[in-house]
mmCIF file of C-alpha atoms (C1' of nucleotides) in Angstrom:
data_model
loop_
_atom_site.group_PDB
_atom_site.id
_atom_site.type_symbol
_atom_site.label_atom_id
_atom_site.label_comp_id
_atom_site.label_asym_id
_atom_site.label_seq_id
_atom_site.Cartn_x
_atom_site.Cartn_y
_atom_site.Cartn_z
ATOM 1 C CA UNK Y 1 0.340 0.199 0.065
ATOM 2 C CA UNK Y 2 2.652 2.377 1.061
ATOM 3 C CA UNK Y 3 1.759 5.853 3.399
ATOM 4 C CA UNK Y 4 4.056 8.380 2.634
ATOM 5 C CA UNK Y 5 7.376 7.545 4.287
ATOM 6 C CA UNK Y 6 8.570 11.015 4.655
ATOM 7 C CA UNK Y 7 6.583 14.364 4.177
ATOM 8 C CA UNK Y 8 6.373 15.668 0.799
ATOM 9 C CA UNK Y 9 8.069 18.804 2.125
ATOM 10 C CA UNK Y 10 10.911 16.872 3.230
ATOM 11 C CA UNK Y 11 10.980 14.911 0.025
ATOM 12 C CA UNK Y 12 11.715 18.289 -1.698
ATOM 13 C CA UNK Y 13 13.852 19.893 0.818
ATOM 14 C CA UNK Y 14 16.395 16.426 -0.266
ATOM 15 C CA UNK Y 15 16.049 16.626 -3.362
ATOM 16 C CA UNK Y 16 16.852 20.481 -3.449
ATOM 17 C CA UNK Y 17 20.555 19.725 -1.275
ATOM 18 C CA UNK Y 18 21.119 17.045 -4.349
ATOM 19 C CA UNK Y 19 20.719 19.629 -7.448
ATOM 20 C CA UNK Y 20 22.038 22.929 -5.617
ATOM 21 C CA UNK Y 21 25.527 20.204 -4.643
ATOM 22 C CA UNK Y 22 25.922 18.914 -7.680
ATOM 23 C CA UNK Y 23 23.952 20.804 -10.834
ATOM 24 C CA UNK Y 24 21.028 19.884 -12.735
ATOM 25 C CA UNK Y 25 23.410 17.164 -15.530
ATOM 26 C CA UNK Y 26 25.319 15.845 -12.663
ATOM 27 C CA UNK Y 27 22.210 14.883 -10.666
ATOM 28 C CA UNK Y 28 21.561 11.757 -11.478
ATOM 29 C CA UNK Y 29 18.236 9.321 -10.589
ATOM 30 C CA UNK Y 30 19.848 7.028 -8.712
ATOM 31 C CA UNK Y 31 21.685 9.879 -6.026
ATOM 32 C CA UNK Y 32 18.167 11.569 -6.106
ATOM 33 C CA UNK Y 33 16.982 8.397 -5.138
ATOM 34 C CA UNK Y 34 19.416 7.337 -2.657
ATOM 35 C CA UNK Y 35 18.721 11.207 -1.310
ATOM 36 C CA UNK Y 36 15.300 10.381 -0.720
ATOM 37 C CA UNK Y 37 14.798 7.339 -0.156
ATOM 38 C CA UNK Y 38 12.461 6.654 -2.617
ATOM 39 C CA UNK Y 39 12.843 4.325 -5.832
ATOM 40 C CA UNK Y 40 13.051 6.226 -9.229
ATOM 41 C CA UNK Y 41 9.327 4.712 -9.995
ATOM 42 C CA UNK Y 42 7.604 6.896 -6.831
ATOM 43 C CA UNK Y 43 10.099 9.626 -7.859
ATOM 44 C CA UNK Y 44 7.777 9.355 -11.120
ATOM 45 C CA UNK Y 45 4.761 9.105 -9.209
ATOM 46 C CA UNK Y 46 5.428 12.694 -7.400
ATOM 47 C CA UNK Y 47 6.886 13.914 -10.438
ATOM 48 C CA UNK Y 48 5.225 12.646 -13.592
ATOM 49 C CA UNK Y 49 7.740 14.929 -15.518
ATOM 50 C CA UNK Y 50 10.990 13.221 -14.354
ATOM 51 C CA UNK Y 51 14.083 15.151 -13.119
ATOM 52 C CA UNK Y 52 13.228 18.864 -14.786
ATOM 53 C CA UNK Y 53 10.267 18.243 -12.995
ATOM 54 C CA UNK Y 54 11.897 17.667 -10.198
ATOM 55 C CA UNK Y 55 14.138 20.605 -10.482
ATOM 56 C CA UNK Y 56 11.430 22.865 -11.473
ATOM 57 C CA UNK Y 57 9.917 22.204 -8.969
ATOM 58 C CA UNK Y 58 12.489 22.352 -5.991
ATOM 59 C CA UNK Y 59 13.563 25.773 -7.820
ATOM 60 C CA UNK Y 60 9.513 27.325 -7.030
ATOM 61 C CA UNK Y 61 10.054 25.922 -3.337
ATOM 62 C CA UNK Y 62 13.533 27.569 -3.362
ATOM 63 C CA UNK Y 63 12.370 30.574 -4.372
ATOM 64 C CA UNK Y 64 9.183 29.940 -1.575
ATOM 65 C CA UNK Y 65 11.407 29.255 1.091
ATOM 66 C CA UNK Y 66 13.395 32.363 0.384
ATOM 67 C CA UNK Y 67 10.836 34.371 0.257
ATOM 68 C CA UNK Y 68 9.986 33.520 3.811
ATOM 69 C CA UNK Y 69 13.561 33.703 5.162
ATOM 70 C CA UNK Y 70 15.068 36.935 3.451
ATOM 71 C CA UNK Y 71 11.883 38.745 1.485
ATOM 72 C CA UNK Y 72 9.325 38.951 4.105
ATOM 73 C CA UNK Y 73 11.887 40.049 6.846
ATOM 74 C CA UNK Y 74 13.333 41.993 4.532
ATOM 75 C CA UNK Y 75 9.981 44.033 3.714
ATOM 76 C CA UNK Y 76 8.488 43.384 7.124
ATOM 77 C CA UNK Y 77 8.364 46.198 10.044
ATOM 78 C CA UNK Y 78 11.082 47.422 11.620
ATOM 79 C CA UNK Y 79 13.114 50.561 10.757
ATOM 80 C CA UNK Y 80 14.281 50.165 7.026
ATOM 81 C CA UNK Y 81 18.402 50.336 7.300
ATOM 82 C CA UNK Y 82 17.842 47.662 10.531
ATOM 83 C CA UNK Y 83 16.201 45.101 8.204
ATOM 84 C CA UNK Y 84 18.625 45.760 5.221
ATOM 85 C CA UNK Y 85 21.444 45.024 7.830
ATOM 86 C CA UNK Y 86 19.471 41.922 8.846
ATOM 87 C CA UNK Y 87 19.062 40.964 5.229
ATOM 88 C CA UNK Y 88 22.918 40.270 5.325
ATOM 89 C CA UNK Y 89 23.121 38.700 8.178
ATOM 90 C CA UNK Y 90 19.890 36.353 7.330
ATOM 91 C CA UNK Y 91 22.006 35.430 3.829
ATOM 92 C CA UNK Y 92 24.743 34.799 5.903
ATOM 93 C CA UNK Y 93 22.682 31.724 7.917
ATOM 94 C CA UNK Y 94 20.963 31.282 4.612
ATOM 95 C CA UNK Y 95 23.933 30.139 2.596
ATOM 96 C CA UNK Y 96 25.982 28.436 5.655
ATOM 97 C CA UNK Y 97 28.487 31.148 5.727
ATOM 98 C CA UNK Y 98 29.359 30.724 2.449
ATOM 99 C CA UNK Y 99 29.757 26.964 2.701
ATOM 100 C CA UNK Y 100 26.424 26.225 0.310
ATOM 101 C CA UNK Y 101 25.766 26.530 -2.890
ATOM 102 C CA UNK Y 102 22.958 29.176 -4.611
ATOM 103 C CA UNK Y 103 20.558 26.396 -6.378
ATOM 104 C CA UNK Y 104 19.231 28.695 -8.887
ATOM 105 C CA UNK Y 105 22.808 30.073 -9.506
ATOM 106 C CA UNK Y 106 23.797 26.002 -9.880
ATOM 107 C CA UNK Y 107 20.524 25.657 -12.633
ATOM 108 C CA UNK Y 108 21.852 29.260 -14.437
ATOM 109 C CA UNK Y 109 25.452 28.134 -14.978
ATOM 110 C CA UNK Y 110 24.048 24.471 -15.997
ATOM 111 C CA UNK Y 111 23.652 23.487 -19.717
ATOM 112 C CA UNK Y 112 20.131 23.512 -19.263
ATOM 113 C CA UNK Y 113 19.560 27.174 -18.088
ATOM 114 C CA UNK Y 114 16.490 27.304 -20.840
ATOM 115 C CA UNK Y 115 14.191 24.607 -18.910
ATOM 116 C CA UNK Y 116 14.462 27.208 -15.631
ATOM 117 C CA UNK Y 117 14.947 30.455 -16.484
ATOM 118 C CA UNK Y 118 10.898 30.896 -15.471
ATOM 119 C CA UNK Y 119 11.938 30.101 -11.826
ATOM 120 C CA UNK Y 120 15.665 31.895 -12.388
ATOM 121 C CA UNK Y 121 14.102 35.059 -13.084
ATOM 122 C CA UNK Y 122 11.193 35.093 -10.702
ATOM 123 C CA UNK Y 123 13.713 34.641 -8.066
ATOM 124 C CA UNK Y 124 16.121 37.060 -8.896
ATOM 125 C CA UNK Y 125 14.112 39.936 -9.707
ATOM 126 C CA UNK Y 126 11.801 39.051 -7.257
ATOM 127 C CA UNK Y 127 14.537 39.870 -4.982
ATOM 128 C CA UNK Y 128 15.661 42.832 -6.669
ATOM 129 C CA UNK Y 129 12.815 44.209 -6.014
ATOM 130 C CA UNK Y 130 12.167 43.703 -2.539
ATOM 131 C CA UNK Y 131 15.419 45.152 -2.211
ATOM 132 C CA UNK Y 132 15.223 48.428 -4.132
ATOM 133 C CA UNK Y 133 11.677 49.385 -2.599
ATOM 134 C CA UNK Y 134 13.362 48.960 0.760
ATOM 135 C CA UNK Y 135 16.527 50.683 -0.444
ATOM 136 C CA UNK Y 136 13.689 52.696 -1.321
ATOM 137 C CA UNK Y 137 12.035 53.648 1.962
ATOM 138 C CA UNK Y 138 15.673 54.418 3.224
ATOM 139 C CA UNK Y 139 15.834 57.821 1.226
ATOM 140 C CA UNK Y 140 17.136 56.327 -2.252
ATOM 141 C CA UNK Y 141 16.066 57.543 -5.337
ATOM 142 C CA UNK Y 142 14.142 55.070 -7.344
ATOM 143 C CA UNK Y 143 16.546 54.488 -10.462
ATOM 144 C CA UNK Y 144 19.797 54.171 -7.915
ATOM 145 C CA UNK Y 145 17.701 51.933 -5.365
ATOM 146 C CA UNK Y 146 16.742 49.721 -8.146
ATOM 147 C CA UNK Y 147 20.681 49.574 -9.746
ATOM 148 C CA UNK Y 148 22.126 49.140 -5.696
ATOM 149 C CA UNK Y 149 19.595 46.626 -5.476
ATOM 150 C CA UNK Y 150 20.554 44.791 -8.832
ATOM 151 C CA UNK Y 151 24.441 45.475 -8.036
ATOM 152 C CA UNK Y 152 23.963 43.855 -4.317
ATOM 153 C CA UNK Y 153 22.298 40.037 -5.745
ATOM 154 C CA UNK Y 154 24.747 40.060 -8.580
ATOM 155 C CA UNK Y 155 27.622 40.711 -5.639
ATOM 156 C CA UNK Y 156 26.334 37.987 -4.160
ATOM 157 C CA UNK Y 157 25.701 35.359 -6.708
ATOM 158 C CA UNK Y 158 29.100 36.265 -7.750
ATOM 159 C CA UNK Y 159 30.427 35.549 -4.071
ATOM 160 C CA UNK Y 160 29.269 32.088 -3.964
ATOM 161 C CA UNK Y 161 29.783 31.630 -7.103
ATOM 162 C CA UNK Y 162 34.009 32.191 -6.532
ATOM 163 C CA UNK Y 163 33.948 30.874 -3.257
ATOM 164 C CA UNK Y 164 32.744 27.853 -4.741
ATOM 165 C CA UNK Y 165 35.207 27.653 -6.930
ATOM 166 C CA UNK Y 166 38.014 27.931 -5.379
ATOM 167 C CA UNK Y 167 36.769 26.219 -2.258
ATOM 168 C CA UNK Y 168 37.483 28.989 -0.205
ATOM 169 C CA UNK Y 169 34.249 30.511 1.584
ATOM 170 C CA UNK Y 170 36.652 33.917 2.181
ATOM 171 C CA UNK Y 171 34.665 35.726 -0.574
ATOM 172 C CA UNK Y 172 31.454 35.190 0.186
ATOM 173 C CA UNK Y 173 32.204 36.559 3.824
ATOM 174 C CA UNK Y 174 34.148 39.296 2.618
ATOM 175 C CA UNK Y 175 32.004 40.468 0.586
ATOM 176 C CA UNK Y 176 29.122 40.634 3.372
ATOM 177 C CA UNK Y 177 31.113 42.907 5.229
ATOM 178 C CA UNK Y 178 31.595 45.023 2.313
ATOM 179 C CA UNK Y 179 28.287 45.255 1.851
ATOM 180 C CA UNK Y 180 27.095 46.030 5.419
ATOM 181 C CA UNK Y 181 29.782 49.035 5.158
ATOM 182 C CA UNK Y 182 28.895 50.167 1.591
ATOM 183 C CA UNK Y 183 25.370 48.880 0.849
ATOM 184 C CA UNK Y 184 23.610 52.209 2.166
ATOM 185 C CA UNK Y 185 26.247 55.129 2.545
ATOM 186 C CA UNK Y 186 26.197 58.007 0.018
ATOM 187 C CA UNK K 1 48.389 8.524 -42.361
ATOM 188 C CA UNK K 2 46.310 11.560 -41.026
ATOM 189 C CA UNK K 3 47.721 14.748 -40.923
ATOM 190 C CA UNK K 4 46.196 17.583 -38.248
ATOM 191 C CA UNK K 5 42.866 19.329 -39.854
ATOM 192 C CA UNK K 6 43.441 21.961 -37.851
ATOM 193 C CA UNK K 7 45.538 23.461 -35.933
ATOM 194 C CA UNK K 8 45.829 22.005 -31.883
ATOM 195 C CA UNK K 9 45.142 25.650 -30.604
ATOM 196 C CA UNK K 10 41.695 26.123 -33.084
ATOM 197 C CA UNK K 11 40.615 22.630 -31.421
ATOM 198 C CA UNK K 12 41.073 23.575 -28.280
ATOM 199 C CA UNK K 13 39.209 26.875 -29.031
ATOM 200 C CA UNK K 14 36.554 25.219 -30.091
ATOM 201 C CA UNK K 15 36.245 22.509 -27.050
ATOM 202 C CA UNK K 16 36.487 25.547 -25.212
ATOM 203 C CA UNK K 17 33.457 26.972 -27.045
ATOM 204 C CA UNK K 18 31.387 23.377 -26.210
ATOM 205 C CA UNK K 19 32.252 23.976 -22.427
ATOM 206 C CA UNK K 20 31.882 26.855 -22.017
ATOM 207 C CA UNK K 21 28.002 27.308 -23.468
ATOM 208 C CA UNK K 22 27.036 23.618 -22.121
ATOM 209 C CA UNK K 23 29.154 23.367 -18.946
ATOM 210 C CA UNK K 24 31.219 20.286 -17.739
ATOM 211 C CA UNK K 25 28.408 17.571 -17.494
ATOM 212 C CA UNK K 26 26.525 18.483 -20.327
ATOM 213 C CA UNK K 27 29.376 18.854 -23.159
ATOM 214 C CA UNK K 28 28.840 15.088 -24.439
ATOM 215 C CA UNK K 29 31.697 13.455 -26.281
ATOM 216 C CA UNK K 30 29.598 13.448 -29.511
ATOM 217 C CA UNK K 31 28.886 17.838 -28.799
ATOM 218 C CA UNK K 32 33.027 17.813 -28.619
ATOM 219 C CA UNK K 33 33.973 15.519 -31.486
ATOM 220 C CA UNK K 34 31.240 17.856 -33.957
ATOM 221 C CA UNK K 35 32.513 20.857 -32.764
ATOM 222 C CA UNK K 36 35.788 20.016 -33.581
ATOM 223 C CA UNK K 37 35.037 17.751 -36.494
ATOM 224 C CA UNK K 38 37.252 15.310 -35.239
ATOM 225 C CA UNK K 39 36.244 11.911 -33.963
ATOM 226 C CA UNK K 40 35.991 10.323 -30.780
ATOM 227 C CA UNK K 41 39.376 8.348 -30.357
ATOM 228 C CA UNK K 42 41.242 11.089 -32.309
ATOM 229 C CA UNK K 43 40.126 13.367 -29.370
ATOM 230 C CA UNK K 44 41.839 10.459 -27.217
ATOM 231 C CA UNK K 45 44.315 10.602 -28.977
ATOM 232 C CA UNK K 46 45.217 14.313 -27.658
ATOM 233 C CA UNK K 47 43.743 14.166 -24.749
ATOM 234 C CA UNK K 48 44.031 10.667 -22.980
ATOM 235 C CA UNK K 49 42.731 11.204 -19.778
ATOM 236 C CA UNK K 50 39.438 11.607 -21.770
ATOM 237 C CA UNK K 51 36.681 14.553 -21.218
ATOM 238 C CA UNK K 52 38.293 15.901 -17.272
ATOM 239 C CA UNK K 53 41.505 16.546 -19.725
ATOM 240 C CA UNK K 54 40.507 18.308 -22.165
ATOM 241 C CA UNK K 55 38.032 20.670 -19.609
ATOM 242 C CA UNK K 56 41.559 20.745 -18.024
ATOM 243 C CA UNK K 57 43.558 21.366 -21.236
ATOM 244 C CA UNK K 58 40.389 24.110 -21.814
ATOM 245 C CA UNK K 59 40.601 26.022 -18.492
ATOM 246 C CA UNK K 60 44.797 26.259 -18.815
ATOM 247 C CA UNK K 61 44.157 27.934 -22.069
ATOM 248 C CA UNK K 62 41.489 30.340 -20.886
ATOM 249 C CA UNK K 63 43.459 31.303 -18.368
ATOM 250 C CA UNK K 64 46.528 32.198 -20.701
ATOM 251 C CA UNK K 65 44.413 33.956 -23.213
ATOM 252 C CA UNK K 66 42.377 35.741 -20.377
ATOM 253 C CA UNK K 67 46.438 36.727 -19.220
ATOM 254 C CA UNK K 68 46.851 38.407 -22.774
ATOM 255 C CA UNK K 69 44.013 40.202 -23.391
ATOM 256 C CA UNK K 70 42.651 41.195 -19.993
ATOM 257 C CA UNK K 71 46.024 40.884 -17.554
ATOM 258 C CA UNK K 72 49.023 42.175 -19.732
ATOM 259 C CA UNK K 73 47.352 45.298 -21.175
ATOM 260 C CA UNK K 74 45.711 46.106 -17.254
ATOM 261 C CA UNK K 75 49.806 45.205 -16.097
ATOM 262 C CA UNK K 76 50.923 47.148 -18.904
ATOM 263 C CA UNK K 77 52.391 50.744 -19.876
ATOM 264 C CA UNK K 78 50.136 53.710 -19.298
ATOM 265 C CA UNK K 79 48.454 55.291 -17.340
ATOM 266 C CA UNK K 80 47.172 52.930 -14.639
ATOM 267 C CA UNK K 81 43.911 54.803 -14.253
ATOM 268 C CA UNK K 82 43.543 54.479 -18.187
ATOM 269 C CA UNK K 83 44.656 50.632 -17.779
ATOM 270 C CA UNK K 84 41.698 49.910 -15.523
ATOM 271 C CA UNK K 85 38.948 51.582 -17.498
ATOM 272 C CA UNK K 86 41.037 50.000 -20.226
ATOM 273 C CA UNK K 87 40.167 47.056 -19.068
ATOM 274 C CA UNK K 88 36.297 47.150 -18.150
ATOM 275 C CA UNK K 89 36.041 47.788 -21.999
ATOM 276 C CA UNK K 90 38.521 44.738 -23.030
ATOM 277 C CA UNK K 91 36.138 42.561 -20.642
ATOM 278 C CA UNK K 92 32.992 43.818 -22.323
ATOM 279 C CA UNK K 93 34.799 42.719 -25.526
ATOM 280 C CA UNK K 94 35.891 39.276 -23.965
ATOM 281 C CA UNK K 95 32.638 38.554 -23.229
ATOM 282 C CA UNK K 96 30.737 39.515 -25.855
ATOM 283 C CA UNK K 97 28.825 42.340 -24.174
ATOM 284 C CA UNK K 98 27.603 39.780 -21.376
ATOM 285 C CA UNK K 99 26.464 37.256 -23.939
ATOM 286 C CA UNK K 100 29.091 34.704 -23.487
ATOM 287 C CA UNK K 101 29.372 32.509 -20.258
ATOM 288 C CA UNK K 102 32.850 32.535 -18.150
ATOM 289 C CA UNK K 103 34.118 29.278 -18.535
ATOM 290 C CA UNK K 104 35.601 29.144 -14.860
ATOM 291 C CA UNK K 105 32.532 30.327 -13.339
ATOM 292 C CA UNK K 106 30.623 27.146 -15.521
ATOM 293 C CA UNK K 107 33.122 24.795 -14.452
ATOM 294 C CA UNK K 108 33.114 25.859 -10.533
ATOM 295 C CA UNK K 109 28.848 26.173 -10.615
ATOM 296 C CA UNK K 110 28.900 22.182 -11.864
ATOM 297 C CA UNK K 111 29.562 18.942 -9.870
ATOM 298 C CA UNK K 112 32.722 18.694 -10.598
ATOM 299 C CA UNK K 113 34.694 21.786 -9.327
ATOM 300 C CA UNK K 114 36.600 19.860 -7.188
ATOM 301 C CA UNK K 115 38.674 18.547 -11.012
ATOM 302 C CA UNK K 116 39.227 21.772 -11.863
ATOM 303 C CA UNK K 117 39.811 23.689 -8.547
ATOM 304 C CA UNK K 118 43.585 24.256 -9.358
ATOM 305 C CA UNK K 119 43.040 25.900 -12.588
ATOM 306 C CA UNK K 120 39.749 27.959 -11.085
ATOM 307 C CA UNK K 121 41.763 29.386 -8.177
ATOM 308 C CA UNK K 122 44.579 30.094 -10.521
ATOM 309 C CA UNK K 123 42.442 32.339 -12.531
ATOM 310 C CA UNK K 124 40.923 34.105 -10.368
ATOM 311 C CA UNK K 125 43.661 34.992 -7.802
ATOM 312 C CA UNK K 126 45.513 35.617 -10.538
ATOM 313 C CA UNK K 127 43.522 38.247 -11.413
ATOM 314 C CA UNK K 128 42.506 39.715 -8.522
ATOM 315 C CA UNK K 129 46.090 40.082 -7.694
ATOM 316 C CA UNK K 130 46.707 42.091 -11.053
ATOM 317 C CA UNK K 131 43.808 43.897 -10.511
ATOM 318 C CA UNK K 132 44.976 45.065 -7.177
ATOM 319 C CA UNK K 133 48.308 45.679 -8.229
ATOM 320 C CA UNK K 134 47.355 48.463 -9.969
ATOM 321 C CA UNK K 135 45.161 50.143 -7.970
ATOM 322 C CA UNK K 136 47.896 49.777 -5.673
ATOM 323 C CA UNK K 137 49.771 52.217 -8.333
ATOM 324 C CA UNK K 138 46.674 54.404 -8.649
ATOM 325 C CA UNK K 139 47.288 55.188 -4.497
ATOM 326 C CA UNK K 140 44.938 52.660 -2.570
ATOM 327 C CA UNK K 141 47.046 50.788 0.407
ATOM 328 C CA UNK K 142 47.087 47.580 -0.231
ATOM 329 C CA UNK K 143 44.172 45.779 2.021
ATOM 330 C CA UNK K 144 42.195 48.446 0.507
ATOM 331 C CA UNK K 145 43.271 47.658 -2.977
ATOM 332 C CA UNK K 146 42.992 43.961 -2.387
ATOM 333 C CA UNK K 147 38.836 44.009 -1.073
ATOM 334 C CA UNK K 148 38.368 45.823 -4.299
ATOM 335 C CA UNK K 149 39.933 43.540 -7.082
ATOM 336 C CA UNK K 150 38.212 40.935 -5.491
ATOM 337 C CA UNK K 151 35.300 42.418 -4.766
ATOM 338 C CA UNK K 152 35.102 43.805 -8.753
ATOM 339 C CA UNK K 153 36.146 40.438 -10.008
ATOM 340 C CA UNK K 154 33.237 38.944 -8.375
ATOM 341 C CA UNK K 155 31.036 41.675 -9.273
ATOM 342 C CA UNK K 156 31.335 40.334 -13.038
ATOM 343 C CA UNK K 157 31.675 36.710 -12.490
ATOM 344 C CA UNK K 158 28.099 37.618 -10.276
ATOM 345 C CA UNK K 159 27.134 39.837 -13.155
ATOM 346 C CA UNK K 160 27.669 36.894 -16.289
ATOM 347 C CA UNK K 161 25.817 34.102 -13.552
ATOM 348 C CA UNK K 162 22.611 36.737 -13.619
ATOM 349 C CA UNK K 163 22.852 37.812 -17.312
ATOM 350 C CA UNK K 164 22.598 34.176 -18.087
ATOM 351 C CA UNK K 165 19.887 33.037 -15.621
ATOM 352 C CA UNK K 166 17.695 34.949 -16.768
ATOM 353 C CA UNK K 167 18.698 35.000 -20.277
ATOM 354 C CA UNK K 168 19.488 38.893 -20.794
ATOM 355 C CA UNK K 169 22.757 40.742 -20.948
ATOM 356 C CA UNK K 170 21.668 43.893 -19.415
ATOM 357 C CA UNK K 171 23.115 43.118 -15.321
ATOM 358 C CA UNK K 172 26.491 42.997 -17.227
ATOM 359 C CA UNK K 173 26.477 45.716 -18.963
ATOM 360 C CA UNK K 174 25.050 47.739 -16.051
ATOM 361 C CA UNK K 175 27.548 46.204 -13.537
ATOM 362 C CA UNK K 176 30.715 47.719 -16.356
ATOM 363 C CA UNK K 177 28.799 50.826 -16.281
ATOM 364 C CA UNK K 178 28.355 51.176 -12.458
ATOM 365 C CA UNK K 179 32.268 50.038 -12.148
ATOM 366 C CA UNK K 180 33.492 52.569 -14.649
ATOM 367 C CA UNK K 181 32.132 54.962 -12.033
ATOM 368 C CA UNK K 182 32.936 53.258 -8.646
ATOM 369 C CA UNK K 183 35.857 51.246 -9.207
ATOM 370 C CA UNK K 184 38.564 54.519 -9.061
ATOM 371 C CA UNK K 185 36.139 56.193 -7.225
ATOM 372 C CA UNK K 186 36.897 57.669 -3.260
ATOM 373 C "C1'" DG P 1 46.824 11.075 -36.482
ATOM 374 C "C1'" DT P 2 42.253 9.278 -38.444
ATOM 375 C "C1'" DC P 3 38.870 6.911 -38.989
ATOM 376 C "C1'" DT P 4 34.666 2.790 -37.833
ATOM 377 C "C1'" DA P 5 33.659 -0.424 -35.183
ATOM 378 C "C1'" DT P 6 31.772 -1.681 -30.043
ATOM 379 C "C1'" DA P 7 32.165 -2.500 -25.249
ATOM 380 C "C1'" DC P 8 29.816 -2.043 -21.166
ATOM 381 C "C1'" DA P 9 28.368 1.158 -17.182
ATOM 382 C "C1'" DC P 10 24.929 3.902 -16.264
ATOM 383 C "C1'" DC P 11 21.085 7.155 -18.415
ATOM 384 C "C1'" DG P 12 16.383 8.653 -17.819
ATOM 385 C "C1'" DA P 13 12.533 6.585 -17.758
ATOM 386 C "C1'" DT P 14 8.525 2.594 -17.416
ATOM 387 C "C1'" DA P 15 5.933 -1.623 -17.025
ATOM 388 C "C1'" DG P 16 3.357 -4.310 -13.418
ATOM 389 C "C1'" DA P 17 3.334 -6.606 -8.452
ATOM 390 C "C1'" DC P 18 2.444 -6.072 -4.175
ATOM 391 C "C1'" DG T 1 2.514 4.491 -3.215
ATOM 392 C "C1'" DT T 2 6.261 1.741 -3.259
ATOM 393 C "C1'" DC T 3 9.162 -1.879 -4.282
ATOM 394 C "C1'" DT T 4 12.330 -4.728 -8.529
ATOM 395 C "C1'" DA T 5 12.978 -5.514 -12.599
ATOM 396 C "C1'" DT T 6 13.970 -3.639 -16.781
ATOM 397 C "C1'" DC T 7 13.686 -1.394 -21.623
ATOM 398 C "C1'" DG T 8 15.974 1.361 -24.901
ATOM 399 C "C1'" DG T 9 19.298 4.861 -25.575
ATOM 400 C "C1'" DT T 10 23.873 7.148 -24.424
ATOM 401 C "C1'" DG T 11 27.527 7.949 -22.064
ATOM 402 C "C1'" DT T 12 32.521 7.953 -22.006
ATOM 403 C "C1'" DA T 13 36.209 4.865 -23.279
ATOM 404 C "C1'" DT T 14 39.102 0.816 -26.294
ATOM 405 C "C1'" DA T 15 40.440 -1.920 -29.952
ATOM 406 C "C1'" DG T 16 42.211 -2.688 -34.373
ATOM 407 C "C1'" DA T 17 42.303 -1.054 -39.493
ATOM 408 C "C1'" DC T 18 44.133 2.379 -42.720
#
DNA sequence: GTCTATACACCGATAGAC
DNA sequence: GTCTATCGGTGTATAGAC
């Protein structure tokens, strides 16, 4: 009969970890099966579209979680400057001090970007827009706020890429530290 | 008998394009064979270690070309400020205005980073050190110069990642524009 | 140094029992 | 809803002729 062995969200979490650590192409069904404890056929029960289906679901859920953990506190109540500094702390935790990679970044730098461009775009642009909005509250003019927000987001992404590439989380930590001093400056 | 059909450097160039556009895992021997016009067995003649061998060779050559086209002009003769601004123009051309991805970035965000970490580290750190040196000539203190250089490099990488991820080169162009105004400022 | 042909493991995906 | 067993295809890699 087979009741669900673990909650579906837990399945998504484990799939996320594999895609985030290995990238889309290197994440084999054998990996994904092992990570979830589910047989391949069971994975196909939840995701009829197979691996691509799993990755898009995982990317969408990742965007939701990012929204909860990063964007809502950023937009939420409190003094705007403090919320922006709080975002930097939350990012530090979210990306495990630079040890974890960004799922969207991994999907972006893979051979099948186009499959996930909708989710990548939504995640990136949602982040930029939210940050720009709070920078606006702080007093930056709209275009300046947008520029700063875009710059901040792509610096985080670049820092995670470089950290992963050289096997040293230092660039991520230093990037957060620099942004603490410059993001609100001028 | 079989003389070389195309110069070896041309083979490397074509392999580079495949790895840079598809990433390591998605670049199949069939792709690489088609792109070079060489049969699989011929590729194994040049690269006994197979695909990993091709990718490391390609990464090393990519670092050499980057050095020629970007780092030497940056370090070369001329007024330091102008050389730094010149680097930004050269990067704009090198990455085809944001349409091309960074090979090292693609390798960094793949499931086999560890295979290429030596080359990725060499490329990234060589770039940072060169830029820091010229920033030093401009008058920035050593630690400040290093911070600025690291920040600049990871912004370029982040901009290329975001551009690829959303399918729009805009973030890359805007990043170069912002850096033209801020990299030498303060 | 290039090719054709092929080995054989693993890939994503499916069938069908329970 | 889960499993085992298996499919056909493609992956990397090799053998051996020319």
